[in-house]
Structures are given as structure tokens and as C-alpha cells.
Short mmCIF file of C-alpha atoms in Angstrom, two decimals:
data_model
loop_
_atom_site.label_atom_id
_atom_site.label_comp_id
_atom_site.label_asym_id
_atom_site.label_seq_id
_atom_site.Cartn_x
_atom_site.Cartn_y
_atom_site.Cartn_z
CA UNK A 118 -10.87 23.74 44.94
CA UNK A 119 -8.24 24.99 47.38
CA UNK A 120 -4.67 24.35 48.58
CA UNK A 121 -2.87 21.13 49.44
CA UNK A 122 0.39 19.95 50.99
CA UNK A 123 2.01 16.62 50.14
CA UNK A 124 5.42 15.00 50.64
CA UNK A 125 5.65 14.37 46.90
CA UNK A 126 7.72 15.88 44.13
CA UNK A 127 6.68 19.21 42.64
CA UNK A 128 4.69 18.76 39.46
CA UNK A 129 2.99 15.56 40.60
CA UNK A 130 -0.66 15.51 39.49
CA UNK A 131 -3.41 14.22 41.76
CA UNK A 132 -6.50 12.22 40.86
CA UNK A 133 -9.85 13.17 39.34
CA UNK A 134 -13.45 11.91 39.50
CA UNK A 135 -14.25 12.81 43.12
CA UNK A 136 -10.66 12.65 44.42
CA UNK A 137 -10.59 16.40 45.17
CA UNK A 138 -7.38 16.61 43.16
CA UNK A 139 -5.34 14.84 45.87
CA UNK A 140 -6.27 11.22 45.22
CA UNK A 141 -3.11 9.27 44.48
CA UNK A 142 -0.89 11.72 46.41
CA UNK A 143 0.26 9.96 49.60
CA UNK A 144 -0.15 11.67 52.99
CA UNK A 145 -1.67 14.78 51.40
CA UNK A 146 -3.49 17.53 53.36
CA UNK A 147 -5.94 19.76 51.53
CA UNK A 148 -8.10 22.65 52.61
CA UNK A 149 -10.80 23.93 50.33
CA UNK A 150 -14.30 23.44 49.00
CA UNK A 151 -15.80 20.15 47.86
CA UNK A 152 -18.64 20.98 45.48
CA UNK A 153 -20.01 17.47 44.98
CA UNK A 154 -20.89 14.55 47.24
CA UNK A 155 -19.33 11.20 46.33
CA UNK A 156 -20.39 8.40 48.66
CA UNK A 157 -17.61 6.10 47.41
CA UNK A 158 -14.90 8.64 48.33
CA UNK A 159 -15.67 8.93 52.05
CA UNK A 160 -17.26 12.36 51.74
CA UNK A 161 -18.81 13.69 54.93
CA UNK A 162 -22.53 13.08 55.46
CA UNK A 163 -24.94 15.43 57.22
CA UNK A 164 -28.12 14.46 59.06
CA UNK A 165 -29.63 11.04 59.38
CA UNK A 166 -30.92 10.70 55.82
CA UNK A 167 -28.29 8.59 54.03
CA UNK A 168 -29.95 8.81 50.59
CA UNK A 169 -27.20 9.83 48.15
CA UNK A 170 -29.39 12.36 46.32
CA UNK A 171 -30.31 13.92 49.65
CA UNK A 172 -26.66 14.24 50.62
CA UNK A 173 -25.73 15.80 47.24
CA UNK A 174 -28.15 18.63 47.98
CA UNK A 175 -26.10 19.44 51.10
CA UNK A 176 -22.96 20.32 49.12
CA UNK A 177 -20.66 22.29 48.67
CA UNK A 178 -18.76 21.66 51.92
CA UNK A 179 -15.56 23.39 53.14
CA UNK A 180 -12.89 21.90 55.40
CA UNK A 181 -9.74 19.78 55.63
CA UNK A 182 -9.38 16.47 53.76
CA UNK A 183 -6.47 14.06 53.82
CA UNK A 184 -5.15 10.94 52.09
CA UNK A 185 -3.46 7.92 53.59
CA UNK A 186 0.02 6.60 52.81
CA UNK A 187 -1.35 4.95 49.63
CA UNK A 188 -2.98 8.13 48.35
CA UNK A 189 -6.56 7.09 49.18
CA UNK A 190 -8.96 9.74 50.50
CA UNK A 191 -9.76 9.35 54.19
CA UNK A 192 -13.28 9.96 55.49
CA UNK A 193 -14.19 13.60 55.73
CA UNK A 194 -14.97 15.20 59.11
CA UNK A 195 -15.37 18.73 60.43
CA UNK A 196 -16.66 20.16 57.18
CA UNK A 197 -19.13 23.04 57.00
CA UNK A 198 -22.02 23.14 54.52
CA UNK A 199 -22.21 26.16 52.24
CA UNK A 200 -25.73 25.41 51.05
CA UNK A 201 -29.13 24.79 52.59
CA UNK A 202 -30.59 21.34 52.00
CA UNK A 203 -34.31 21.94 51.48
CA UNK A 204 -35.19 18.33 50.61
CA UNK A 205 -38.45 16.93 52.00
CA UNK A 206 -39.25 13.25 51.84
CA UNK A 207 -38.39 12.09 48.33
CA UNK A 208 -38.46 15.59 46.93
CA UNK A 209 -34.86 16.74 46.81
CA UNK A 210 -33.75 20.39 46.53
CA UNK A 211 -31.30 22.94 47.91
CA UNK A 212 -30.77 26.68 47.99
CA UNK A 213 -27.79 28.99 48.37
CA UNK A 214 -29.90 32.09 48.92
CA UNK A 215 -28.43 32.79 52.38
CA UNK A 216 -25.26 30.73 52.22
CA UNK A 217 -23.09 32.15 49.43
CA UNK A 218 -20.07 33.85 51.05
CA UNK A 219 -19.17 37.37 50.10
CA UNK A 220 -17.14 37.86 46.91
CA UNK A 221 -16.98 34.23 45.76
CA UNK A 222 -19.06 34.95 42.64
CA UNK A 223 -17.50 38.35 41.84
CA UNK A 224 -14.11 39.63 43.00
CA UNK A 225 -13.12 36.41 44.74
CA UNK A 226 -13.29 35.14 48.28
CA UNK A 227 -10.13 35.19 50.43
CA UNK A 228 -9.20 32.38 52.72
CA UNK A 229 -6.15 32.06 54.92
CA UNK A 230 -3.86 29.15 55.73
CA UNK A 231 -1.12 29.60 58.32
CA UNK A 232 1.35 27.21 59.90
CA UNK A 233 2.89 27.26 63.37
CA UNK A 234 6.28 25.60 63.16
CA UNK A 235 6.36 25.11 66.94
CA UNK A 236 3.03 23.36 67.37
CA UNK A 237 2.92 22.04 63.82
CA UNK A 238 -0.67 23.24 63.51
CA UNK A 239 -2.26 24.37 60.24
CA UNK A 240 -4.94 27.02 60.73
CA UNK A 241 -7.43 27.76 57.95
CA UNK A 242 -9.95 30.62 57.92
CA UNK A 243 -12.74 31.29 55.42
CA UNK A 244 -15.77 33.59 55.33
CA UNK A 245 -18.70 31.67 56.75
CA UNK A 246 -21.88 30.86 54.79
CA UNK A 247 -23.92 33.98 54.07
CA UNK A 248 -21.08 36.36 55.03
CA UNK A 249 -21.25 39.85 53.58
CA UNK A 250 -17.95 41.53 54.58
CA UNK A 251 -14.59 39.84 54.03
CA UNK A 252 -12.92 42.39 56.33
CA UNK A 253 -15.11 41.54 59.31
CA UNK A 254 -13.32 38.86 61.36
CA UNK A 255 -16.58 37.91 63.04
CA UNK A 256 -17.84 36.62 59.72
CA UNK A 257 -15.09 33.96 59.44
CA UNK A 258 -14.94 30.29 60.35
CA UNK A 259 -11.67 28.71 61.46
CA UNK A 260 -10.41 25.11 61.11
CA UNK A 261 -7.22 23.61 62.53
CA UNK A 262 -5.23 20.51 61.67
CA UNK A 263 -2.16 19.16 63.47
CA UNK A 264 0.43 17.55 61.24
CA UNK A 265 1.15 13.95 62.37
CA UNK A 266 4.67 12.91 63.32
CA UNK A 267 4.82 10.49 60.36
CA UNK A 268 4.38 13.42 58.01
CA UNK A 269 6.84 15.65 59.86
CA UNK A 270 9.50 12.98 59.49
CA UNK A 271 9.26 13.42 55.72
CA UNK A 272 11.03 16.73 56.20
CA UNK A 273 9.84 18.39 52.98
CA UNK A 274 6.39 19.14 51.65
CA UNK A 275 5.21 20.40 48.26
CA UNK A 276 2.53 23.07 48.14
CA UNK A 277 -0.01 23.14 45.35
CA UNK A 278 -3.31 24.56 44.18
CA UNK A 279 -6.08 22.15 43.47
CA UNK A 280 -9.03 22.53 41.20
CA UNK A 281 -11.23 19.78 39.83
CA UNK A 282 -14.53 20.15 38.03
CA UNK A 283 -17.08 17.55 37.10
CA UNK A 284 -18.10 19.56 34.08
CA UNK A 285 -21.43 20.90 35.38
CA UNK A 286 -20.26 24.09 37.07
CA UNK A 287 -18.92 27.50 36.25
CA UNK A 288 -15.23 28.23 35.71
CA UNK A 289 -13.42 28.35 39.08
CA UNK A 290 -9.98 29.66 39.91
CA UNK A 291 -7.62 29.51 42.89
CA UNK A 292 -4.46 31.58 43.42
CA UNK A 293 -1.88 32.40 46.09
CA UNK A 294 -1.08 35.92 47.28
CA UNK A 295 2.52 36.15 48.44
CA UNK A 296 1.63 38.84 50.99
CA UNK A 297 -1.78 39.67 52.48
CA UNK A 298 -3.30 40.86 55.79
CA UNK A 299 -5.26 38.37 57.87
CA UNK A 300 -8.37 40.16 59.21
CA UNK A 301 -8.67 37.65 62.06
CA UNK A 302 -5.21 38.42 63.50
CA UNK A 303 -4.64 41.85 62.03
CA UNK A 304 -1.20 40.70 60.89
CA UNK A 305 0.39 40.44 57.49
CA UNK A 306 0.93 36.94 56.16
CA UNK A 307 3.80 36.02 53.88
CA UNK A 308 4.35 33.03 51.68
CA UNK A 309 7.78 31.74 50.78
CA UNK A 310 9.40 28.42 50.04
CA UNK A 311 12.69 26.87 49.13
CA UNK A 312 13.34 24.23 46.51
CA UNK A 313 15.21 21.32 48.04
CA UNK A 314 18.23 20.05 46.11
CA UNK A 315 18.88 16.39 45.44
CA UNK A 316 21.64 14.38 43.83
CA UNK A 317 21.57 13.25 40.21
CA UNK A 318 23.81 10.32 39.34
CA UNK A 319 25.62 10.58 36.02
CA UNK A 320 26.49 7.30 34.27
CA UNK A 321 28.90 6.97 31.35
CA UNK A 322 28.27 4.09 28.95
CA UNK A 323 28.92 3.10 25.37
CA UNK A 324 26.07 2.15 23.07
CA UNK A 325 26.29 -1.50 24.11
CA UNK A 326 25.86 -0.62 27.79
CA UNK A 327 29.49 -1.00 28.78
CA UNK A 328 30.62 1.37 31.56
CA UNK A 329 33.29 3.81 30.39
CA UNK A 330 33.86 5.83 33.58
CA UNK A 331 32.89 5.62 37.25
CA UNK A 332 29.62 7.38 38.11
CA UNK A 333 29.68 11.04 39.08
CA UNK A 334 26.94 13.19 40.58
CA UNK A 335 25.57 16.73 40.49
CA UNK A 336 23.09 18.63 42.66
CA UNK A 337 19.85 20.03 41.25
CA UNK A 338 16.65 21.38 42.77
CA UNK A 339 13.77 18.99 43.19
CA UNK A 340 11.27 19.60 40.42
CA UNK A 341 13.80 21.03 37.99
CA UNK A 342 14.00 19.53 34.53
CA UNK A 343 17.60 19.10 33.44
CA UNK A 344 19.38 17.75 30.38
CA UNK A 345 22.50 18.01 28.22
CA UNK A 346 22.54 20.83 25.67
CA UNK A 347 22.12 19.73 22.03
CA UNK A 348 21.91 16.07 23.11
CA UNK A 349 18.94 15.48 25.41
CA UNK A 350 15.57 15.26 23.62
CA UNK A 351 14.02 18.18 25.54
CA UNK A 352 17.10 20.30 26.21
CA UNK A 353 15.48 23.37 24.63
CA UNK A 354 12.63 23.40 27.18
CA UNK A 355 14.50 22.01 30.20
CA UNK A 356 14.99 24.36 33.13
CA UNK A 357 18.72 23.77 32.85
CA UNK A 358 20.66 22.33 29.92
CA UNK A 359 24.27 21.60 30.88
CA UNK A 360 27.25 21.34 28.61
CA UNK A 361 28.41 17.77 28.12
CA UNK A 362 31.06 16.85 30.69
CA UNK A 363 34.56 16.28 29.39
CA UNK A 364 37.12 13.76 30.53
CA UNK A 365 40.60 12.92 29.39
CA UNK A 366 39.62 9.27 29.80
CA UNK A 367 37.14 9.60 26.93
CA UNK A 368 39.08 10.09 23.69
CA UNK A 369 36.97 12.21 21.32
CA UNK A 370 38.47 10.40 18.34
CA UNK A 371 37.11 7.11 19.68
CA UNK A 372 33.95 8.19 21.49
CA UNK A 373 31.11 10.54 20.68
CA UNK A 374 28.26 11.52 23.01
CA UNK A 375 25.06 10.57 21.19
CA UNK A 376 22.33 10.59 23.84
CA UNK A 377 21.48 11.71 27.36
CA UNK A 378 18.08 11.38 28.99
CA UNK A 379 16.26 14.35 30.47
CA UNK A 380 15.66 14.16 34.22
CA UNK A 381 12.92 15.74 36.30
CA UNK A 382 14.67 15.84 39.66
CA UNK A 383 12.79 13.90 42.32
CA UNK A 384 13.07 14.27 46.06
CA UNK A 385 11.86 10.75 46.77
CA UNK A 386 13.24 8.65 43.94
CA UNK A 387 16.68 7.99 42.52
CA UNK A 388 17.71 10.47 39.82
CA UNK A 389 19.87 8.99 37.07
CA UNK A 390 21.12 10.58 33.86
CA UNK A 391 22.86 8.17 31.49
CA UNK A 392 25.29 9.55 28.95
CA UNK A 393 25.67 7.19 26.00
CA UNK A 394 28.79 7.37 23.85
CA UNK A 395 29.13 5.87 20.41
CA UNK A 396 32.32 4.07 19.37
CA UNK A 397 33.78 4.04 15.87
CA UNK A 398 32.41 1.21 13.74
CA UNK A 399 33.17 -0.05 10.26
CA UNK A 400 31.11 -1.64 7.53
CA UNK A 401 32.13 -3.25 4.24
CA UNK A 402 30.01 -2.53 1.20
CA UNK A 403 29.77 -5.32 -1.39
CA UNK A 404 28.30 -5.05 -4.87
CA UNK A 405 26.13 -7.75 -6.44
CA UNK A 406 25.91 -7.08 -10.19
CA UNK A 407 23.37 -9.18 -12.09
CA UNK A 408 23.66 -11.92 -9.52
CA UNK A 409 27.47 -11.95 -9.52
CA UNK A 410 28.84 -11.28 -6.04
CA UNK A 411 31.68 -8.77 -5.65
CA UNK A 412 31.60 -7.93 -9.33
CA UNK A 413 32.92 -4.52 -8.27
CA UNK A 414 35.59 -3.74 -5.65
CA UNK A 415 34.32 -3.54 -2.05
CA UNK A 416 34.34 -0.21 -0.19
CA UNK A 417 34.60 0.75 3.49
CA UNK A 418 32.36 2.92 5.65
CA UNK A 419 33.46 4.32 9.01
CA UNK A 420 31.01 5.90 11.45
CA UNK A 421 29.68 6.09 14.98
CA UNK A 422 27.75 3.28 16.68
CA UNK A 423 23.92 3.53 16.37
CA UNK A 424 24.18 6.35 13.84
CA UNK A 425 22.92 6.06 10.26
CA UNK A 426 25.20 4.79 7.55
CA UNK A 427 24.45 8.03 5.72
CA UNK A 428 26.60 9.90 8.28
CA UNK A 429 29.64 7.69 7.72
CA UNK A 430 32.94 8.58 6.14
CA UNK A 431 33.07 7.11 2.64
CA UNK A 432 29.30 7.19 2.16
CA UNK A 433 29.44 9.70 -0.69
CA UNK A 434 32.13 7.63 -2.44
CA UNK A 435 29.85 4.65 -2.96
CA UNK A 436 28.54 3.77 -6.40
CA UNK A 437 25.14 5.45 -6.61
CA UNK A 438 24.59 5.30 -10.37
CA UNK A 439 25.62 3.07 -13.27
CA UNK A 440 24.35 3.88 -16.75
CA UNK A 441 21.79 1.35 -17.91
CA UNK A 442 21.44 -0.28 -14.50
CA UNK A 443 19.04 -0.04 -11.55
CA UNK A 444 20.53 0.13 -8.04
CA UNK A 445 18.92 -1.19 -4.88
CA UNK A 446 20.76 0.34 -1.93
CA UNK A 447 18.02 -0.28 0.64
CA UNK A 448 20.40 -1.85 3.13
CA UNK A 449 22.16 1.50 3.42
CA UNK A 450 19.11 2.84 5.26
CA UNK A 451 20.35 1.06 8.40
CA UNK A 452 22.64 2.07 11.25
CA UNK A 453 25.96 0.98 12.65
CA UNK A 454 25.78 -1.57 15.45
CA UNK A 455 27.59 -1.25 18.78
CA UNK A 456 29.80 -4.30 18.49
CA UNK A 457 33.41 -3.19 18.25
CA UNK A 458 34.53 -6.73 17.37
CA UNK A 459 32.56 -7.08 14.16
CA UNK A 460 32.67 -5.53 10.73
CA UNK A 461 29.18 -5.10 9.33
CA UNK A 462 28.40 -6.27 5.81
CA UNK A 463 26.21 -4.26 3.45
CA UNK A 464 25.14 -5.37 -0.03
CA UNK A 465 24.23 -3.06 -2.88
CA UNK A 466 22.37 -4.78 -5.71
CA UNK A 467 22.99 -3.56 -9.26
CA UNK A 468 20.77 -4.99 -11.99
CA UNK A 469 20.94 -4.44 -15.75
CA UNK A 470 17.84 -2.68 -17.04
CA UNK A 471 15.65 -4.94 -19.15
CA UNK A 472 15.01 -3.69 -22.68
CA UNK A 473 13.20 -4.96 -25.77
CA UNK A 474 14.38 -5.22 -29.39
CA UNK A 475 11.63 -4.99 -32.02
CA UNK A 476 12.06 -5.51 -35.78
CA UNK A 477 9.53 -4.33 -38.33
CA UNK A 478 9.24 -5.20 -42.05
CA UNK A 479 8.03 -2.61 -44.56
CA UNK A 480 7.55 -2.59 -48.33
CA UNK A 481 6.61 -6.24 -48.94
CA UNK A 482 3.10 -7.21 -50.04
CA UNK A 483 1.13 -9.57 -47.84
CA UNK A 484 1.86 -12.38 -50.27
CA UNK A 485 5.35 -12.53 -48.77
CA UNK A 486 3.98 -13.61 -45.38
CA UNK A 487 6.74 -16.13 -44.72
CA UNK A 488 9.53 -13.58 -45.23
CA UNK A 489 7.67 -10.96 -43.19
CA UNK A 490 7.13 -13.36 -40.30
CA UNK A 491 10.77 -14.48 -40.21
CA UNK A 492 12.01 -10.89 -39.98
CA UNK A 493 9.39 -9.54 -37.55
CA UNK A 494 10.61 -10.33 -34.06
CA UNK A 495 10.43 -9.18 -30.41
CA UNK A 496 13.65 -9.94 -28.52
CA UNK A 497 14.14 -9.51 -24.76
CA UNK A 498 17.55 -8.22 -23.72
CA UNK A 499 19.26 -6.14 -21.02
CA UNK A 500 22.02 -3.56 -20.76
CA UNK A 501 25.41 -5.03 -21.78
CA UNK A 502 23.84 -8.29 -23.00
CA UNK A 503 24.13 -9.30 -26.67
CA UNK A 504 21.38 -10.24 -29.08
CA UNK A 505 21.02 -11.44 -32.71
CA UNK A 506 18.81 -9.82 -35.31
CA UNK A 507 16.81 -11.93 -37.77
CA UNK A 508 18.80 -12.80 -40.88
CA UNK A 509 18.12 -10.51 -43.83
CA UNK A 510 16.24 -12.25 -46.65
CA UNK A 511 16.85 -11.02 -50.17
CA UNK A 512 13.63 -10.96 -52.22
CA UNK A 513 13.93 -10.85 -56.04
CA UNK A 514 12.76 -7.55 -57.46
CA UNK A 515 13.29 -5.74 -54.16
CA UNK A 516 16.13 -3.84 -52.56
CA UNK A 517 16.52 -4.45 -48.79
CA UNK A 518 18.01 -1.91 -46.36
CA UNK A 519 18.03 -2.62 -42.58
CA UNK A 520 18.36 0.44 -40.33
CA UNK A 521 18.23 1.21 -36.62
CA UNK A 522 16.04 3.88 -35.04
CA UNK A 523 18.63 6.57 -35.85
CA UNK A 524 18.65 5.60 -39.53
CA UNK A 525 22.04 3.93 -39.46
CA UNK A 526 22.42 1.01 -41.88
CA UNK A 527 22.89 -2.30 -40.09
CA UNK A 528 25.79 -4.38 -41.33
CA UNK A 529 26.22 -6.80 -38.44
CA UNK A 530 23.31 -9.00 -37.38
CA UNK A 531 24.84 -11.05 -34.56
CA UNK A 532 26.29 -10.44 -31.08
CA UNK A 533 25.01 -6.89 -30.93
CA UNK A 534 25.70 -5.25 -27.55
CA UNK A 535 22.67 -3.79 -25.78
CA UNK A 536 23.40 -0.14 -24.98
CA UNK A 537 22.83 1.47 -21.57
CA UNK A 538 19.16 2.35 -21.36
CA UNK A 539 16.26 2.74 -19.05
CA UNK A 540 14.16 -0.19 -17.95
CA UNK A 541 11.46 -0.80 -20.56
CA UNK A 542 13.26 0.97 -23.41
CA UNK A 543 12.50 -0.36 -26.91
CA UNK A 544 15.27 -0.69 -29.52
CA UNK A 545 13.69 -0.54 -32.97
CA UNK A 546 14.98 -1.85 -36.30
CA UNK A 547 13.34 -1.57 -39.70
CA UNK A 548 13.73 -4.07 -42.55
CA UNK A 549 12.76 -1.79 -45.44
CA UNK A 550 12.10 -3.37 -48.85
CA UNK A 551 11.89 -1.18 -51.94
CA UNK A 552 10.35 -2.65 -55.11
CA UNK A 553 12.63 -2.36 -58.18
CA UNK A 554 11.43 -1.05 -61.59
CA UNK A 555 9.66 -3.62 -63.80
CA UNK A 556 7.48 -3.74 -66.94
CA UNK A 557 5.07 -5.87 -68.99
CA UNK A 558 4.67 -5.97 -72.78
CA UNK A 559 1.14 -6.19 -74.09
CA UNK A 560 0.89 -7.62 -77.62
CA UNK A 561 -2.26 -7.47 -79.78
CA UNK A 562 -3.00 -10.29 -82.26
CA UNK A 563 -5.86 -11.46 -84.46
CA UNK A 564 -6.77 -14.67 -86.28
CA UNK A 565 -6.57 -14.34 -90.07
CA UNK A 566 -9.96 -15.56 -91.37
CA UNK A 567 -8.44 -16.69 -94.65
CA UNK A 568 -5.58 -18.74 -93.28
CA UNK A 569 -6.63 -19.31 -89.63
CA UNK A 570 -3.21 -18.11 -88.55
CA UNK A 571 -2.72 -15.87 -85.47
CA UNK A 572 -0.98 -12.73 -86.64
CA UNK A 573 0.02 -9.43 -85.02
CA UNK A 574 -2.25 -6.52 -85.79
CA UNK A 575 -0.78 -4.47 -88.62
CA UNK A 576 -0.97 -1.13 -86.85
CA UNK A 577 0.86 0.60 -89.64
CA UNK A 578 -1.68 -0.61 -92.17
CA UNK A 579 -4.56 0.83 -90.18
CA UNK A 580 -2.59 3.92 -89.19
CA UNK A 581 -2.50 3.37 -85.40
CA UNK A 582 0.07 5.30 -83.40
CA UNK A 583 -1.34 4.56 -79.93
CA UNK A 584 -3.43 1.91 -78.27
CA UNK A 585 -5.49 2.99 -75.32
CA UNK A 586 -3.32 6.08 -74.96
CA UNK A 587 -0.02 4.21 -74.98
CA UNK A 588 2.63 4.59 -77.68
CA UNK A 589 3.10 1.55 -79.91
CA UNK A 590 6.48 -0.21 -79.92
CA UNK A 591 7.71 -2.94 -82.27
CA UNK A 592 9.85 -5.91 -81.40
CA UNK A 593 12.61 -7.42 -83.59
CA UNK A 594 9.99 -9.28 -85.60
CA UNK A 595 8.01 -6.11 -86.16
CA UNK A 596 5.19 -7.18 -83.86
CA UNK A 597 3.51 -4.15 -82.20
CA UNK A 598 3.14 -3.93 -78.42
CA UNK A 599 2.65 -1.32 -75.73
CA UNK A 600 4.95 -1.19 -72.71
CA UNK A 601 3.41 -0.88 -69.19
CA UNK A 602 6.05 0.21 -66.66
CA UNK A 603 6.01 0.01 -62.85
CA UNK A 604 7.73 -1.93 -60.14
CA UNK A 605 7.92 -5.52 -59.00
CA UNK A 606 4.53 -7.00 -58.11
CA UNK A 607 2.57 -4.13 -59.69
CA UNK A 608 -0.68 -5.37 -61.26
CA UNK A 609 -2.03 -4.45 -64.66
CA UNK A 610 -5.75 -4.71 -65.42
CA UNK A 611 -5.80 -5.96 -69.02
CA UNK A 612 -9.50 -5.26 -69.46
CA UNK A 613 -8.62 -1.58 -69.57
CA UNK A 614 -6.31 -2.20 -72.56
CA UNK A 615 -8.66 -4.29 -74.75
CA UNK A 616 -9.99 -1.66 -77.12
CA UNK A 617 -8.19 -1.30 -80.46
CA UNK A 618 -9.51 1.08 -83.11
CA UNK A 619 -9.31 0.47 -86.84
CA UNK A 620 -11.79 -2.38 -87.22
CA UNK A 621 -10.72 -4.67 -84.38
CA UNK A 622 -12.57 -5.71 -81.25
CA UNK A 623 -11.71 -8.10 -78.38
CA UNK A 624 -12.81 -11.68 -78.98
CA UNK A 625 -13.52 -12.18 -75.24
CA UNK A 626 -10.91 -14.86 -74.81
CA UNK A 627 -8.57 -14.79 -71.81
CA UNK A 628 -5.19 -13.33 -72.67
CA UNK A 629 -2.07 -15.40 -72.78
CA UNK A 630 0.41 -14.27 -70.10
CA UNK A 631 3.98 -15.45 -70.23
CA UNK A 632 3.01 -18.20 -72.64
CA UNK A 633 0.12 -19.55 -70.62
CA UNK A 634 -3.62 -18.95 -70.82
CA UNK A 635 -4.39 -16.56 -68.02
CA UNK A 636 -6.93 -17.36 -65.33
CA UNK A 637 -7.39 -13.68 -64.65
CA UNK A 638 -7.52 -10.50 -66.65
CA UNK A 639 -4.95 -9.03 -64.22
CA UNK A 640 -1.28 -9.44 -65.03
CA UNK A 641 1.50 -9.10 -62.42
CA UNK A 642 4.94 -7.67 -63.04
CA UNK A 643 7.26 -10.46 -61.95
CA UNK A 644 10.81 -9.81 -60.88
CA UNK A 645 13.59 -10.99 -63.15
CA UNK A 646 11.03 -12.07 -65.79
CA UNK A 647 10.30 -10.50 -69.20
CA UNK A 648 6.54 -10.33 -68.70
CA UNK A 649 4.57 -10.60 -71.97
#
């Protein structure tokens, strides 16, 4: 830890890992304390024992250290040990019992660095090992270093504090007092410095790199960070943020300042700030609707080069929504180019939302499977496309009404326009069949044992008014029957109607239904048929 001088720009950081904080800084001069021996860094050795562990027990060491023109540490000489190496043979140890200088572990240890501008000599003073009084000049050691002519020719030096730790020690600090009294000379010492200005070249270009104006220049102090207010990336934390320069040669209706790099002013390197101006650009927006190019009128965008399309004039006038359609405007996420000679092309894709038409049949028994299948359909369609519904099939004995999901009766079954809807919407239709009223007449007969003739039961003779709870009716021939009412395709279980009081009982023979011997005791009410 200590102080260093180097002909490098302020803010330049030196090396680590045994470099004393000045590795990588060319022609640097440092005075301070090296707490750790690194054989590969040219650190000074003491005694004849070259074992690295032995030498480590001789540190810390105070003195001057320098780097060459490439920033490499030169070999250390003239350093003073601030520890006692107590190693013996292969047993390595050290002690600081009588070598710790006064104040270094408590209030801080002063050291003094002065420069004679006539002789170009740096003089450093530090309390010697084991010192007890920082005000006693006899308890100080003094080092001197003469600046070489090569360094003096540089003209300007940067002053810095150095502090590097390998991670095994206590927290250490170094600071500079602007004014203090040197106990060796009895004089006050003062520290002051001046920042050296340097030129910064300003370039004016459009976004394609074309030069718009001749270069200009400004002066700024070496080490300052400068930028253009509201344009440079770090203008809010720069030391100085300048207003953008104006020029009558740059028409604000044709050019817009869009970027300017921040510059940390260097004393040894060229300083360049490039102002980039955007030019007005145009783009034509085309619409592809369901695969048909330019199905809608094209529109124009006008904006600045390299800026997002979203900042352009005309952007909000584009078609952003169309009922029943999905819009892919991904190409509008781009930016204007910098080519003044071209008109950019942007496509917006508009696609009709796919929907599904479903028809459902209700009211028909499963025995009408063919009709049900022909009217139960799933039809794929899309917004503004047409579709056909299954043809309505009239079924005898049933009334058919076809309705949409809202309950409206459908009258047209072809070329139906698909309404605007969301993708995946389902358009439902219902083919609703309602069975019409129907009936079956149940006659009761017997075989006359005397004549063998089949005759109707004479209900009046035996005084019957009802059969199985049903009122008795008589046809034109006076034959009695009961009437079972219902709707088309209702079934009547005849076994539940077999009992007749008054001396009659069922003979167990299958009934005759509609003139034919039945194969079942269940009778069906058939549409448009007088079931008997």
C-alpha cells in the first residue's frame, strides 16, 4: 500500500496478484509497503538463503518500486524490512515484536513524499521499524528516487493511492493529507495538482456512417467523463453533459440526433465523440388477408432511421383489429433502416378465425339411426366463409323444427355466412323432432263354441263399462274396443290389457295387430296408420 505516480490517464487501474497495484501501468513509480514476497515479480531478496518460504518471512518491506515502459515490475532494490526473520534451517518463522512502527495499527502511520522540481528528486520518509514517536525525526528513514529523463519528457503524471490485499490480512487504508508538517524538515507540506485539458474531436454522421459536417473539437480535462445531455447513455452520471450542438447545415426536419458516445477524456489517446443523426425514412405497410396479397389498401409510415416503427407517423392509423380475424403484426417490431434510397416493405397478416359448426338431432328414437346420422354433422368453417347445413328430413308422425343456438328457426340451409367469431368458436344447430299424437284400438273377441265363429265380446250383455280401467267404445259395427292414446312410436304392452271380467279369460294366443299375427305382445303406434 502507498502512493504512485504514472504518466497514464486518471482512473486507470493497475494490476493485482503481486503487482503492488502498479503492474500494467507503464513507467510507474510507487513508494509504500509490500506485505508479501513474490519471487516471480522481482521482489527484493534479503540474505543468502534463496528459499521462497524463508524470504516470505522477511516481509513486509518498504521502499520505491517501478515499472518499465510495458508496465512490468522492475526488480526491487533499497527496500527496508519491517519484520524480523527468525527462520532457522528448515524451520521458518518471523516476528514483528520490535519492528512495528508507531501508529500503524492504531491512529495511522504518517509518511512523507516530496518532490524537488529543480533536481527532479522524489524524497520519501517513513518511521523506521520499531519507532515509537512519529514526531521524532531521528526515528525516520529516508529514501530518494531521481525521475529519469524519459519520464520527465512525458510532461504530465497522474498521482494515485495504491492498495492491494491477498486476502489474508487486516483491512488497510491509505489517504492523502493536503497540508501537513514534515517533522524531518520542520516545514509544512502542501499537495496540489492541476487537471490537464485535451482535445475531443466531434464527428457528425448519419446512421449509415455518412459525414454530415466537418469535424469540430472541444477542450475537456483529462479524466473527465463527458457526454451529450439526454442522448449519451451515461449522461446522467457524466462529469459534464453538454447540450447537443446546433448547426444551420443540419435541418431539424430532415435530421434528428439519436446517439452520442460518452468519452472519458484521455491524455495519451485520441478522444472522439461521434454524433449520429437519423434521417427521415418511409415504409409501406401491406395487408395479406387469408393469403390474398394487398386485399386491403396499403398504408405509409414515416419515421427516423434506426428508430422503432412504433415511433413513426401513421403507426396508430394501421389496422390493428378486424372482427373475426387474427392479426400477425410481428414485422412491425422492427426499426427503420438508414438507406434513404429505399422504401421498406412491411407485411401484416390477417387470417380468418377458424370456427366449427355442429348439428345435433333430438326427439327421434334410436331406430331412426339413418336419419340421425345424416343430420348430425361437424363442419369446419372460418369467419366470412359459407357453409351448408344437412338437409332436413321429414319423418312421418313427427314435426321437425331446426333452430340455431339463439333459438331462431332456420329457413335457409345453404350458403350460410360464418359470422365474426373467435378462433375455436362453435356454432350450434339443433334438429328437434317432436312426435305427433297417435292411438291404437284394442278389440276383444271370442270364439263362439256353438258356431266356431270369432265374435266381438258382447260387453253390453255382460254389463261391462270398462276394460282394464279404460272406457269401452264401439265402432260402426257395434264392436267394442278401448282406445290407447299417445304419440308416434309409443309402445303398448298388450299383456296388461288381457283381463276381461264377466266370464272371459285370455286364450293365450298372440294378438292380431294390424291384420297380422303379432310376434310380440307389444304394439307400436305407427304414424299415419289406424293401428288396431
